[in-house]
Coordinates of C-alpha atoms and ligand atoms in Angstrom, one line a residue:
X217 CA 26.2 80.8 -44.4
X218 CA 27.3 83.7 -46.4
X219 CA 30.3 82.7 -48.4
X220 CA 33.0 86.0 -47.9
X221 CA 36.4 86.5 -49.2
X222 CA 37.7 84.6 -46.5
X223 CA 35.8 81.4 -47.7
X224 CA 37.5 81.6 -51.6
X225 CA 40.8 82.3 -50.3
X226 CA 40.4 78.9 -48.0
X227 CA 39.3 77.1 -51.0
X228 CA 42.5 78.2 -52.6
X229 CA 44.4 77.2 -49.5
X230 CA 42.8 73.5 -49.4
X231 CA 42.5 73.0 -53.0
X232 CA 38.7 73.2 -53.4
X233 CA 37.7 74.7 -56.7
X234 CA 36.1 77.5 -56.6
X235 CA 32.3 77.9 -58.7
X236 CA 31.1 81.3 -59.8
X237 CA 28.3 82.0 -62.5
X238 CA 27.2 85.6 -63.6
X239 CA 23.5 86.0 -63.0
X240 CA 21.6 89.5 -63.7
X241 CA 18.1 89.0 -62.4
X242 CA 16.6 88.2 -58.6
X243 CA 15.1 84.2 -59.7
X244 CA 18.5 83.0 -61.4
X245 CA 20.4 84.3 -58.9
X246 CA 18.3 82.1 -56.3
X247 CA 18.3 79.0 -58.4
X248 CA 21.8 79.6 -58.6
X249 CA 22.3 80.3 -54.7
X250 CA 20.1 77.1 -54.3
X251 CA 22.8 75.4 -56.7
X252 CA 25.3 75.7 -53.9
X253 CA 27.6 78.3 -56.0
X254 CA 30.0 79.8 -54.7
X255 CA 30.4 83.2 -56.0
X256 CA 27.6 85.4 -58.3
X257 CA 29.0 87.9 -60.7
X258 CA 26.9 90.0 -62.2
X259 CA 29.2 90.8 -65.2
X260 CA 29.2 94.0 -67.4
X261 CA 28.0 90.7 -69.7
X262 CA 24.5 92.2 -68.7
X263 CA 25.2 94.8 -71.9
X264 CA 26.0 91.9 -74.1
X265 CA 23.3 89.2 -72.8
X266 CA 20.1 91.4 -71.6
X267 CA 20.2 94.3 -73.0
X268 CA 21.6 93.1 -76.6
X269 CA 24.6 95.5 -77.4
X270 CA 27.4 93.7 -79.2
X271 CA 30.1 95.0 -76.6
X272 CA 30.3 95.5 -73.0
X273 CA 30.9 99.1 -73.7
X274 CA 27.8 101.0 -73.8
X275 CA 26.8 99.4 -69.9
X276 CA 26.2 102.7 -67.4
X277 CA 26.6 102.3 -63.7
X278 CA 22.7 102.8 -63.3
X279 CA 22.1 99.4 -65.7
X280 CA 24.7 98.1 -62.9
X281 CA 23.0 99.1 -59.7
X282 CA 19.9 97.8 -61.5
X283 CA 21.0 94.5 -61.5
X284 CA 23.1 93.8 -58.6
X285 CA 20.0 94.9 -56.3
X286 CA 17.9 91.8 -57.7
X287 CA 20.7 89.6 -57.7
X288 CA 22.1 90.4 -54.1
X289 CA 17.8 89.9 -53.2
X290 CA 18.3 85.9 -54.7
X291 CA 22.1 85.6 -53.2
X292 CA 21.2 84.4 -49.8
X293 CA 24.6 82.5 -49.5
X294 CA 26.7 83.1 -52.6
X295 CA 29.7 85.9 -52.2
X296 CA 28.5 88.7 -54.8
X297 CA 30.5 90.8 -57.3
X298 CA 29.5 93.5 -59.5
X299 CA 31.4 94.5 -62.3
X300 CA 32.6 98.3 -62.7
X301 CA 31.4 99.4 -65.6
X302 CA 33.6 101.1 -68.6
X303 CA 34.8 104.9 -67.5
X304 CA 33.0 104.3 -64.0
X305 CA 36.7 103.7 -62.5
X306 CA 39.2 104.6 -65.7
X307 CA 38.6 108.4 -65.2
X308 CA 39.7 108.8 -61.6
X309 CA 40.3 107.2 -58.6
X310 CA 38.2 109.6 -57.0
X311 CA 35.5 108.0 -59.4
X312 CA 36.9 104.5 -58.9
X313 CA 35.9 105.1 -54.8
X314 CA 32.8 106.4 -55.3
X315 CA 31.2 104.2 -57.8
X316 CA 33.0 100.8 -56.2
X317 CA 30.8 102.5 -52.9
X318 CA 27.4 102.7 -54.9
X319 CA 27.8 99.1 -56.2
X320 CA 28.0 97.7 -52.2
X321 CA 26.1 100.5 -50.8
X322 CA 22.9 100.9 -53.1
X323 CA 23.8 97.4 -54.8
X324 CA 24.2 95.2 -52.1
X325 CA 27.5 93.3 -53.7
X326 CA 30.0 92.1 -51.7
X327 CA 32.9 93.0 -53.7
X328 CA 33.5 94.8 -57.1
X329 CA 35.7 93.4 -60.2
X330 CA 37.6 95.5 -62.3
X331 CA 39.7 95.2 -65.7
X332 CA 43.3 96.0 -66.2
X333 CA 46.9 95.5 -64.2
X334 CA 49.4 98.2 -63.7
X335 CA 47.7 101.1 -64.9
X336 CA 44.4 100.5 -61.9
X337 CA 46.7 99.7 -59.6
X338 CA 46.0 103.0 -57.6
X339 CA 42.4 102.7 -58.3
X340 CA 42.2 99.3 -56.7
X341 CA 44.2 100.3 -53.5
X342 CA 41.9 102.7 -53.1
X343 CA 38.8 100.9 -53.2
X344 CA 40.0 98.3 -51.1
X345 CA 41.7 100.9 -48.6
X346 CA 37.6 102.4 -48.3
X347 CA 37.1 98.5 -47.2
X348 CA 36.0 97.6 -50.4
X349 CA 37.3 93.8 -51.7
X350 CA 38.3 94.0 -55.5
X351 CA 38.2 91.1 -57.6
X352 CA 40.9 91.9 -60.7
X353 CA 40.6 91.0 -64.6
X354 CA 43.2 90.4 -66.7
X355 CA 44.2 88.7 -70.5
X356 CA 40.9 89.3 -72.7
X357 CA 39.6 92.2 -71.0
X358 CA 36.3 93.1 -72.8
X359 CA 36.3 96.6 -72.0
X360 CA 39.4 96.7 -73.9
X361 CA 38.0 95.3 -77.3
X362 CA 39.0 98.2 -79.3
X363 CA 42.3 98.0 -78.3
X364 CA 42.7 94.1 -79.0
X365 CA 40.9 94.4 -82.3
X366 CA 38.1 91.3 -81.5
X367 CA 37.6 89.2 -78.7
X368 CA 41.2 87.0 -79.1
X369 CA 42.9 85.3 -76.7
X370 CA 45.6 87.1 -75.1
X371 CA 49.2 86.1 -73.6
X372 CA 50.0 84.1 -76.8
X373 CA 53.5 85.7 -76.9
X374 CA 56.4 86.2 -74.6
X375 CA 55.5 89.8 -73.7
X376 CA 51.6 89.4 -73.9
X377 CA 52.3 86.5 -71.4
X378 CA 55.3 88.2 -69.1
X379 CA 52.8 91.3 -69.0
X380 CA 50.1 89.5 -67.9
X381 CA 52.0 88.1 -65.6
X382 CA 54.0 91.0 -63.6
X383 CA 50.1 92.4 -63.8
X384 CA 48.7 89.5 -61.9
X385 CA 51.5 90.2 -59.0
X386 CA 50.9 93.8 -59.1
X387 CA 46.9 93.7 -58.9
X388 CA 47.5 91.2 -55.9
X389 CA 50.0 93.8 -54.1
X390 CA 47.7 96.5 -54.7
X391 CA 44.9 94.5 -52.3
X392 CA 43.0 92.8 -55.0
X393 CA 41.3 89.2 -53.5
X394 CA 40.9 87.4 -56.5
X395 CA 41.5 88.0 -59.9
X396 CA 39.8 86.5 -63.0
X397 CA 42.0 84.9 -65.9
X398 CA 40.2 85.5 -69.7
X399 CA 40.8 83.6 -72.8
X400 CA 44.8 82.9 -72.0
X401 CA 46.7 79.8 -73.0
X402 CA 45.9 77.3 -69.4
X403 CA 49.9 76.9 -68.9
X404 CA 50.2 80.8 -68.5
X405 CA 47.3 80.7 -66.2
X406 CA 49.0 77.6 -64.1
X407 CA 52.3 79.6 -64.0
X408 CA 49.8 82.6 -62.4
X409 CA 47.9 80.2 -60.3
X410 CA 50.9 79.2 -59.0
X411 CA 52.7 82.4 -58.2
X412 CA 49.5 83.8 -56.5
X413 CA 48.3 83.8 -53.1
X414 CA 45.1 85.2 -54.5
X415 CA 42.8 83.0 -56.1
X416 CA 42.4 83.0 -59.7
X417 CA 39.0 82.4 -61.4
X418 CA 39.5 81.1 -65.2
X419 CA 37.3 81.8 -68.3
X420 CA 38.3 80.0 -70.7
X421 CA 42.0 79.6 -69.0
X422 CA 42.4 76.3 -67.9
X423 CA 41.3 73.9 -65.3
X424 CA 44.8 74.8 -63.0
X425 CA 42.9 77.9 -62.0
X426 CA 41.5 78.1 -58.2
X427 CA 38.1 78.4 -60.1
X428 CA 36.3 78.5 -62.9
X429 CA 33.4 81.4 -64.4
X430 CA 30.7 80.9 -67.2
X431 CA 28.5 83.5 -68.4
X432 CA 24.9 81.7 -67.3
X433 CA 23.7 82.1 -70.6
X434 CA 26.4 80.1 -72.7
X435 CA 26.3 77.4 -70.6
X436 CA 22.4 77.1 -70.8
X437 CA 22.4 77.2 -74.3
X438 CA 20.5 80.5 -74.1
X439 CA 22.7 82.5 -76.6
X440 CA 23.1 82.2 -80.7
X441 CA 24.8 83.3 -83.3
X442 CA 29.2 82.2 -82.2
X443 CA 30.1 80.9 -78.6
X444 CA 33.7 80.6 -77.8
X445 CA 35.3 77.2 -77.6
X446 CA 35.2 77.4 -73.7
X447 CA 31.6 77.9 -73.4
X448 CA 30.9 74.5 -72.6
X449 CA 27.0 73.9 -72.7
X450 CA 25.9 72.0 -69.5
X451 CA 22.3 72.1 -70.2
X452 CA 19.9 72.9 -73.4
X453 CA 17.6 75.8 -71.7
X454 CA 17.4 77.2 -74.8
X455 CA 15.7 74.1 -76.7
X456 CA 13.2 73.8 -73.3
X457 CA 12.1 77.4 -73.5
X458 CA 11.4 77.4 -77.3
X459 CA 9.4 74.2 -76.5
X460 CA 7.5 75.7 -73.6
X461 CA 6.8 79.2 -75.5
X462 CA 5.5 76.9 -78.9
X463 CA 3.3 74.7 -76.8
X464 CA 1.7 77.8 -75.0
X465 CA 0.9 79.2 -78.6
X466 CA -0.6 76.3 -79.6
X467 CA -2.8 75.3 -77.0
X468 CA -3.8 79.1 -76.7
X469 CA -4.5 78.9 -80.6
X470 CA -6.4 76.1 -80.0
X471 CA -8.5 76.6 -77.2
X472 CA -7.5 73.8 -75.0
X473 CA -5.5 76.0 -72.5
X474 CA -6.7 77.1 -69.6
X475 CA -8.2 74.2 -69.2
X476 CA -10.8 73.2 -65.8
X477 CA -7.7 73.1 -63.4
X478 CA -6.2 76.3 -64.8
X479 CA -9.8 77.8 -63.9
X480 CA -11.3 79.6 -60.8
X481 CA -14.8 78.3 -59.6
X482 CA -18.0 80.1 -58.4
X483 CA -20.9 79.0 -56.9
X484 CA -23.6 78.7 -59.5
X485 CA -26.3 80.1 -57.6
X486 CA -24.4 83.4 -57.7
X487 CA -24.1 83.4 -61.3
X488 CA -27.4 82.7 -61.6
X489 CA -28.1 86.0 -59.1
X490 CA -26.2 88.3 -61.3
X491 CA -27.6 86.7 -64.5
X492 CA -31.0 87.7 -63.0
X493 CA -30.0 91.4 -61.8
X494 CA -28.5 92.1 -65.2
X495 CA -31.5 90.9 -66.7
X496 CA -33.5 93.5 -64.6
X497 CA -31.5 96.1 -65.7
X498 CA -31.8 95.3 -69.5
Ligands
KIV132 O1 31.2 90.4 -67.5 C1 31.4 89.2 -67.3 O2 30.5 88.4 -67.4 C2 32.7 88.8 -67.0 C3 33.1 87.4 -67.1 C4 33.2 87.0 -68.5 C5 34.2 87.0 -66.3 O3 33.6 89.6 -66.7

């Protein structure tokens, strides 16, 4: 069955945590699905992760169509978001309509997350006034890296934290029917949990949250170079795969793959046949 808004906010209710992953391509998102997880996002990550830029900045909403279409294909039961890319809802809420429209209407997605509090407050009453659910984004907003000067965690002061704060409650009276938690201090998220009849989905936040999100690639081991502290690595894909890849090279190298069961068969009379005719022909 189709998990829906409806099912995350009764997991809230009854206390069962919620699972999300982000997935970008049609076969994770069905290995996923088969998983049982709840909810797919397929995060603006997708710059950072597939297509190699440092920030999320640079993702358009055609990379984001792109990917949502194969991921809603492999999301049989999981509830699907799609991230709204960086100036696809900013600029406008006219903007904020239409594009939040392409991600469900050409993507597929079930709902569409966005970053920032009071200032899309308008822009998320819209969407969700055009029947669109929105999922919100608040603390370490990536699209906001230049502002924050680095991927820090956010809500470390009184301020940071009360702003974050009288956001979550704002985002939540604007319509939003979840809202992710980034990189904030797990009291200040359990203080939020707590005030909100929305679920909450944490990254690195906590376990108080209604739910937890990884980016699939951090907890597969699949990325290098720094992984924040959250990251927690469930499984080594990444050692798997470079053993898979170095063992094709080698037998390839070496001759011994394809071996007689990688290999189609053909009667040898025809061989002979068309050995004969070419001969002819010669
Ligand atoms: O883009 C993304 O993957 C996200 C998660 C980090 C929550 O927004």
């Amino acid at each position: 069955m189709k998990n829906t808004v409806s099912t995350l906010l009764s997991q809230k209710q009854s206390g069962k945590k919620i699972t999300m992953l982000t997935a970008y391509d049609y076969t994770t998102a069905r290995i996923e699905d088969e998983c049982g997880v709840n909810s797919i996002l397929v995060g603006d990550s997708l710059g950072m992760v597939m297509l190699g830029y440092d920030n999320t900045l640079p993702v358009t909403m055609e990379d984001m169509l792109h990917h949502t279409k194969a991921v809603s294909r492999g999301a049989k039961n999981a509830f699907v978001v799609a991230d709204m890319p960086f100036m696809s809802y900013q600029t406008s809420v006219y903007d904020a309509v239409v594009n939040a429209g392409r991600l469900i209407k050409e993507g597929g997605a079930q709902a569409v997350k966005l970053e920032g509090g009071a200032e899309v407050c308008e822009q998320i009453k819209a969407i969700v006034d055009s029947s669109i659910p929105v999922v919100g984004h608040l603390g370490l907003t990536p699209q906001s890296v230049n502002v924050f000067g680095g991927f820090k965690v956010q809500g470390k002061n009184y301020e940071r934290a009360a702003k974050i704060i009288d956001d979550a409650l704002l985002i939540q009276e604007a319509g939003a029917c979840a809202v992710v938690l980034e990189c904030i201090p797990a009291k200040l998220a359990e203080i939020i949990t707590k005030e909100l009849t929305i679920p909450t989905i944490g990254i690195g936040a906590g376990n108080a949250c209604d739910g937890q999100v990884l980016v699939y690639q951090d907890m597969l081991g699949l990325t290098t170079g720094h992984t924040p502290k959250f990251a927690k690595k469930f499984a080594d894909a990444g050692a798997l795969m470079r053993e898979g890849f170095s063992a094709y090279i080698q037998e390839t190298e070496s001759g011994s793959f394809p071996a007689d069961e990688h290999t189609y068969s053909v009667d040898d009379d025809i061989i002979e046949h068309i050995k004969k005719e070419r001969g002819k022909n010669e």
